[in-house]
Amino acid sequence: MNTILEETKFIMNKYHIKANKSLGQNFLISEEVVQTIVESSEIKKEDLIIEIGPGLGTLTQFLLQEAGKVICIELDSKMNDILKDRFLLYKNFELMNQDVLKVDLKKLIAEEKEKNPAIKNIKIVANLPYYITTPIIMKLLEEELPLESITVMIQKEVADRLIAIPGEKETGAITYSVYYYAQSQDILEVPNHSFIPEPEVTSKVIKLNIRKTPIVEIEKKDKMFQIIKCAFMQRRKTLLNALVNTKIFENKEKGMQILEKLNIGLNVRPENLTLEDYAKISNFF
Ligand code: SAM
């Protein structure tokens, strides 16, 4: 018997819950996938886990058993009563009824560490709402939070782009950002029937281990990411043309001079450059 499936159906019936598509609600019903997420998160008693979008609490119940503290951030207030009823007896459970994109996570983590000095590591674990996967991941990375790792289920297509090594077929502008901040792991591909309702896309669990030291020496990080973004706005063009068209290079001659100095071919495409190449270009500005 699949206990998670039975529990999910029971809770949805009891609280008259219909999955809200616009909030990306696809509830996990596979025991194997839940176990894999929990195991690959390598949770210890000195860990604070932040779970984004706990929904009915399927993953939460396993996180609560392993972690020192679990803070859940859930936008849908309908889930509040369910989660409070379900985890009433857990002293290490806390619920925030908020939009994760609006939460000051730096402050939340600092306050929690002050209250609870036993906390050593902070980890994100989530089955994310797919309609805002990218903004959530970018928020977690760009705010440079003191995180150890991010283990998330997201749509496979996005996952493949996030965890590619720059230069691989799936490379996009975001590949460079993730690569700069984290070392990634491809954990598990998850079929649609592991959820109710079934999403229209295949999913994947990935883990981002946050780098403790930067992978490239970079003086102007923001400039580098601006250049990468502009290059990929015109990814079918050569890097030179894309950066001239988006006004990063003043004109073609200036652009050619810079690329020649760096030994970067004039016909290369944006995805052929390494992160180091983009860092070097940004040092010219
Ligand atoms: N964790 C549950 C599971 O695995 O069954 C539910 C995952 S479901 C894919 C995504 C959850 O994120 C939903 O519960 C949804 O209400 C919640 N959510 C959607 N937008 C959110 C936001 N902006 N901030 C926090 N939670 C959000």
PDB file of N, CA and C in Angstrom, residues 192-238:
ATOM      1  N   ASN A 192       5.766  11.948 -14.093  1.00  0.00           N
ATOM      2  CA  ASN A 192       4.563  12.729 -13.757  1.00  0.00           C
ATOM      3  C   ASN A 192       3.628  12.020 -12.771  1.00  0.00           C
ATOM      4  N   HIS A 193       3.601  10.675 -12.825  1.00  0.00           N
ATOM      5  CA  HIS A 193       2.639   9.967 -11.967  1.00  0.00           C
ATOM      6  C   HIS A 193       3.069   9.922 -10.493  1.00  0.00           C
ATOM      7  N   SER A 194       4.147  10.635 -10.164  1.00  0.00           N
ATOM      8  CA  SER A 194       4.565  10.706  -8.752  1.00  0.00           C
ATOM      9  C   SER A 194       3.837  11.822  -8.003  1.00  0.00           C
ATOM     10  N   PHE A 195       2.896  12.499  -8.696  1.00  0.00           N
ATOM     11  CA  PHE A 195       2.185  13.638  -8.101  1.00  0.00           C
ATOM     12  C   PHE A 195       0.693  13.508  -8.339  1.00  0.00           C
ATOM     13  N   ILE A 196      -0.108  14.136  -7.441  1.00  0.00           N
ATOM     14  CA  ILE A 196      -1.493  14.419  -7.803  1.00  0.00           C
ATOM     15  C   ILE A 196      -1.757  15.918  -7.607  1.00  0.00           C
ATOM     16  N   PRO A 197      -2.386  16.597  -8.549  1.00  0.00           N
ATOM     17  CA  PRO A 197      -2.590  16.111  -9.912  1.00  0.00           C
ATOM     18  C   PRO A 197      -1.251  16.003 -10.632  1.00  0.00           C
ATOM     19  N   GLU A 198      -1.248  15.246 -11.757  1.00  0.00           N
ATOM     20  CA  GLU A 198       0.005  15.074 -12.499  1.00  0.00           C
ATOM     21  C   GLU A 198       0.380  16.370 -13.213  1.00  0.00           C
ATOM     22  N   PRO A 199       1.627  16.824 -13.071  1.00  0.00           N
ATOM     23  CA  PRO A 199       2.034  18.015 -13.827  1.00  0.00           C
ATOM     24  C   PRO A 199       2.172  17.665 -15.315  1.00  0.00           C
ATOM     25  N   GLU A 200       2.235  18.683 -16.165  1.00  0.00           N
ATOM     26  CA  GLU A 200       2.334  18.391 -17.601  1.00  0.00           C
ATOM     27  C   GLU A 200       3.771  18.105 -18.025  1.00  0.00           C
ATOM     28  N   VAL A 201       4.713  18.342 -17.112  1.00  0.00           N
ATOM     29  CA  VAL A 201       6.127  18.169 -17.471  1.00  0.00           C
ATOM     30  C   VAL A 201       6.783  17.122 -16.573  1.00  0.00           C
ATOM     31  N   THR A 202       7.897  16.576 -17.062  1.00  0.00           N
ATOM     32  CA  THR A 202       8.694  15.654 -16.236  1.00  0.00           C
ATOM     33  C   THR A 202       9.466  16.499 -15.221  1.00  0.00           C
ATOM     34  N   SER A 203       9.777  15.901 -14.080  1.00  0.00           N
ATOM     35  CA  SER A 203      10.465  16.654 -13.027  1.00  0.00           C
ATOM     36  C   SER A 203      11.830  16.049 -12.733  1.00  0.00           C
ATOM     37  N   LYS A 204      12.586  16.780 -11.956  1.00  0.00           N
ATOM     38  CA  LYS A 204      13.908  16.287 -11.570  1.00  0.00           C
ATOM     39  C   LYS A 204      14.253  16.819 -10.187  1.00  0.00           C
ATOM     40  N   VAL A 205      14.927  15.995  -9.394  1.00  0.00           N
ATOM     41  CA  VAL A 205      15.472  16.469  -8.121  1.00  0.00           C
ATOM     42  C   VAL A 205      16.932  16.827  -8.381  1.00  0.00           C
ATOM     43  N   ILE A 206      17.311  18.034  -7.982  1.00  0.00           N
ATOM     44  CA  ILE A 206      18.722  18.430  -8.104  1.00  0.00           C
ATOM     45  C   ILE A 206      19.210  18.946  -6.748  1.00  0.00           C
ATOM     46  N   LYS A 207      20.527  18.902  -6.585  1.00  0.00           N
ATOM     47  CA  LYS A 207      21.093  19.459  -5.359  1.00  0.00           C
ATOM     48  C   LYS A 207      22.185  20.450  -5.739  1.00  0.00           C
ATOM     49  N   LEU A 208      22.112  21.639  -5.149  1.00  0.00           N
ATOM     50  CA  LEU A 208      23.143  22.650  -5.377  1.00  0.00           C
ATOM     51  C   LEU A 208      23.939  22.787  -4.087  1.00  0.00           C
ATOM     52  N   ASN A 209      25.209  22.411  -4.135  1.00  0.00           N
ATOM     53  CA  ASN A 209      26.085  22.566  -2.967  1.00  0.00           C
ATOM     54  C   ASN A 209      26.761  23.925  -3.087  1.00  0.00           C
ATOM     55  N   ILE A 210      26.461  24.815  -2.164  1.00  0.00           N
ATOM     56  CA  ILE A 210      26.959  26.194  -2.288  1.00  0.00           C
ATOM     57  C   ILE A 210      28.481  26.228  -2.109  1.00  0.00           C
ATOM     58  N   ARG A 211      29.145  26.901  -3.046  1.00  0.00           N
ATOM     59  CA  ARG A 211      30.612  26.964  -2.977  1.00  0.00           C
ATOM     60  C   ARG A 211      31.039  27.829  -1.805  1.00  0.00           C
ATOM     61  N   LYS A 212      32.101  27.391  -1.128  1.00  0.00           N
ATOM     62  CA  LYS A 212      32.601  28.176   0.008  1.00  0.00           C
ATOM     63  C   LYS A 212      33.599  29.220  -0.468  1.00  0.00           C
ATOM     64  N   THR A 213      34.282  28.886  -1.572  1.00  0.00           N
ATOM     65  CA  THR A 213      35.188  29.889  -2.166  1.00  0.00           C
ATOM     66  C   THR A 213      34.786  30.051  -3.622  1.00  0.00           C
ATOM     67  N   PRO A 214      34.896  31.291  -4.146  1.00  0.00           N
ATOM     68  CA  PRO A 214      34.446  31.519  -5.520  1.00  0.00           C
ATOM     69  C   PRO A 214      35.254  30.704  -6.533  1.00  0.00           C
ATOM     70  N   ILE A 215      34.587  30.282  -7.602  1.00  0.00           N
ATOM     71  CA  ILE A 215      35.262  29.448  -8.593  1.00  0.00           C
ATOM     72  C   ILE A 215      36.107  30.291  -9.555  1.00  0.00           C
ATOM     73  N   VAL A 216      35.786  31.584  -9.677  1.00  0.00           N
ATOM     74  CA  VAL A 216      36.648  32.483 -10.476  1.00  0.00           C
ATOM     75  C   VAL A 216      36.934  33.753  -9.688  1.00  0.00           C
ATOM     76  N   GLU A 217      38.109  34.310  -9.951  1.00  0.00           N
ATOM     77  CA  GLU A 217      38.463  35.604  -9.370  1.00  0.00           C
ATOM     78  C   GLU A 217      37.720  36.649 -10.181  1.00  0.00           C
ATOM     79  N   ILE A 218      36.927  37.450  -9.522  1.00  0.00           N
ATOM     80  CA  ILE A 218      36.145  38.422 -10.298  1.00  0.00           C
ATOM     81  C   ILE A 218      36.053  39.744  -9.552  1.00  0.00           C
ATOM     82  N   GLU A 219      36.382  40.823 -10.272  1.00  0.00           N
ATOM     83  CA  GLU A 219      36.331  42.144  -9.625  1.00  0.00           C
ATOM     84  C   GLU A 219      34.927  42.730  -9.737  1.00  0.00           C
ATOM     85  N   LYS A 220      34.297  42.520 -10.906  1.00  0.00           N
ATOM     86  CA  LYS A 220      33.001  43.176 -11.149  1.00  0.00           C
ATOM     87  C   LYS A 220      31.943  42.125 -11.474  1.00  0.00           C
ATOM     88  N   LYS A 221      31.467  41.499 -10.419  1.00  0.00           N
ATOM     89  CA  LYS A 221      30.511  40.393 -10.592  1.00  0.00           C
ATOM     90  C   LYS A 221      29.236  40.840 -11.320  1.00  0.00           C
ATOM     91  N   ASP A 222      28.695  42.000 -10.912  1.00  0.00           N
ATOM     92  CA  ASP A 222      27.438  42.439 -11.526  1.00  0.00           C
ATOM     93  C   ASP A 222      27.624  42.705 -13.013  1.00  0.00           C
ATOM     94  N   LYS A 223      28.768  43.295 -13.353  1.00  0.00           N
ATOM     95  CA  LYS A 223      29.056  43.582 -14.765  1.00  0.00           C
ATOM     96  C   LYS A 223      29.153  42.264 -15.538  1.00  0.00           C
ATOM     97  N   MET A 224      29.834  41.281 -14.934  1.00  0.00           N
ATOM     98  CA  MET A 224      29.974  39.985 -15.616  1.00  0.00           C
ATOM     99  C   MET A 224      28.599  39.373 -15.904  1.00  0.00           C
ATOM    100  N   PHE A 225      27.705  39.405 -14.914  1.00  0.00           N
ATOM    101  CA  PHE A 225      26.394  38.791 -15.151  1.00  0.00           C
ATOM    102  C   PHE A 225      25.559  39.618 -16.135  1.00  0.00           C
ATOM    103  N   GLN A 226      25.781  40.927 -16.162  1.00  0.00           N
ATOM    104  CA  GLN A 226      25.076  41.765 -17.149  1.00  0.00           C
ATOM    105  C   GLN A 226      25.541  41.378 -18.568  1.00  0.00           C
ATOM    106  N   ILE A 227      26.853  41.169 -18.716  1.00  0.00           N
ATOM    107  CA  ILE A 227      27.405  40.795 -20.026  1.00  0.00           C
ATOM    108  C   ILE A 227      26.851  39.434 -20.461  1.00  0.00           C
ATOM    109  N   ILE A 228      26.803  38.489 -19.518  1.00  0.00           N
ATOM    110  CA  ILE A 228      26.286  37.145 -19.854  1.00  0.00           C
ATOM    111  C   ILE A 228      24.819  37.248 -20.295  1.00  0.00           C
ATOM    112  N   LYS A 229      24.054  38.061 -19.557  1.00  0.00           N
ATOM    113  CA  LYS A 229      22.629  38.219 -19.883  1.00  0.00           C
ATOM    114  C   LYS A 229      22.472  38.796 -21.298  1.00  0.00           C
ATOM    115  N   CYS A 230      23.259  39.825 -21.596  1.00  0.00           N
ATOM    116  CA  CYS A 230      23.167  40.462 -22.915  1.00  0.00           C
ATOM    117  C   CYS A 230      23.598  39.494 -24.012  1.00  0.00           C
ATOM    118  N   ALA A 231      24.651  38.714 -23.754  1.00  0.00           N
ATOM    119  CA  ALA A 231      25.139  37.757 -24.755  1.00  0.00           C
ATOM    120  C   ALA A 231      24.023  36.772 -25.105  1.00  0.00           C
ATOM    121  N   PHE A 232      23.293  36.306 -24.095  1.00  0.00           N
ATOM    122  CA  PHE A 232      22.277  35.273 -24.317  1.00  0.00           C
ATOM    123  C   PHE A 232      20.945  35.840 -24.799  1.00  0.00           C
ATOM    124  N   MET A 233      20.807  37.174 -24.737  1.00  0.00           N
ATOM    125  CA  MET A 233      19.600  37.766 -25.323  1.00  0.00           C
ATOM    126  C   MET A 233      19.606  37.531 -26.833  1.00  0.00           C
ATOM    127  N   GLN A 234      20.808  37.336 -27.385  1.00  0.00           N
ATOM    128  CA  GLN A 234      20.914  37.113 -28.833  1.00  0.00           C
ATOM    129  C   GLN A 234      21.774  35.877 -29.066  1.00  0.00           C
ATOM    130  N   ARG A 235      21.380  34.754 -28.498  1.00  0.00           N
ATOM    131  CA  ARG A 235      22.265  33.587 -28.464  1.00  0.00           C
ATOM    132  C   ARG A 235      22.532  32.971 -29.822  1.00  0.00           C
ATOM    133  N   ARG A 236      21.720  33.298 -30.841  1.00  0.00           N
ATOM    134  CA  ARG A 236      21.992  32.728 -32.177  1.00  0.00           C
ATOM    135  C   ARG A 236      23.090  33.509 -32.880  1.00  0.00           C
ATOM    136  N   LYS A 237      23.372  34.714 -32.396  1.00  0.00           N
ATOM    137  CA  LYS A 237      24.410  35.539 -33.030  1.00  0.00           C
ATOM    138  C   LYS A 237      25.770  35.176 -32.438  1.00  0.00           C
ATOM    139  N   THR A 238      26.833  35.718 -33.068  1.00  0.00           N
ATOM    140  CA  THR A 238      28.151  35.525 -32.459  1.00  0.00           C
ATOM    141  C   THR A 238      28.191  36.385 -31.203  1.00  0.00           C
TER     142      THR A 238
END
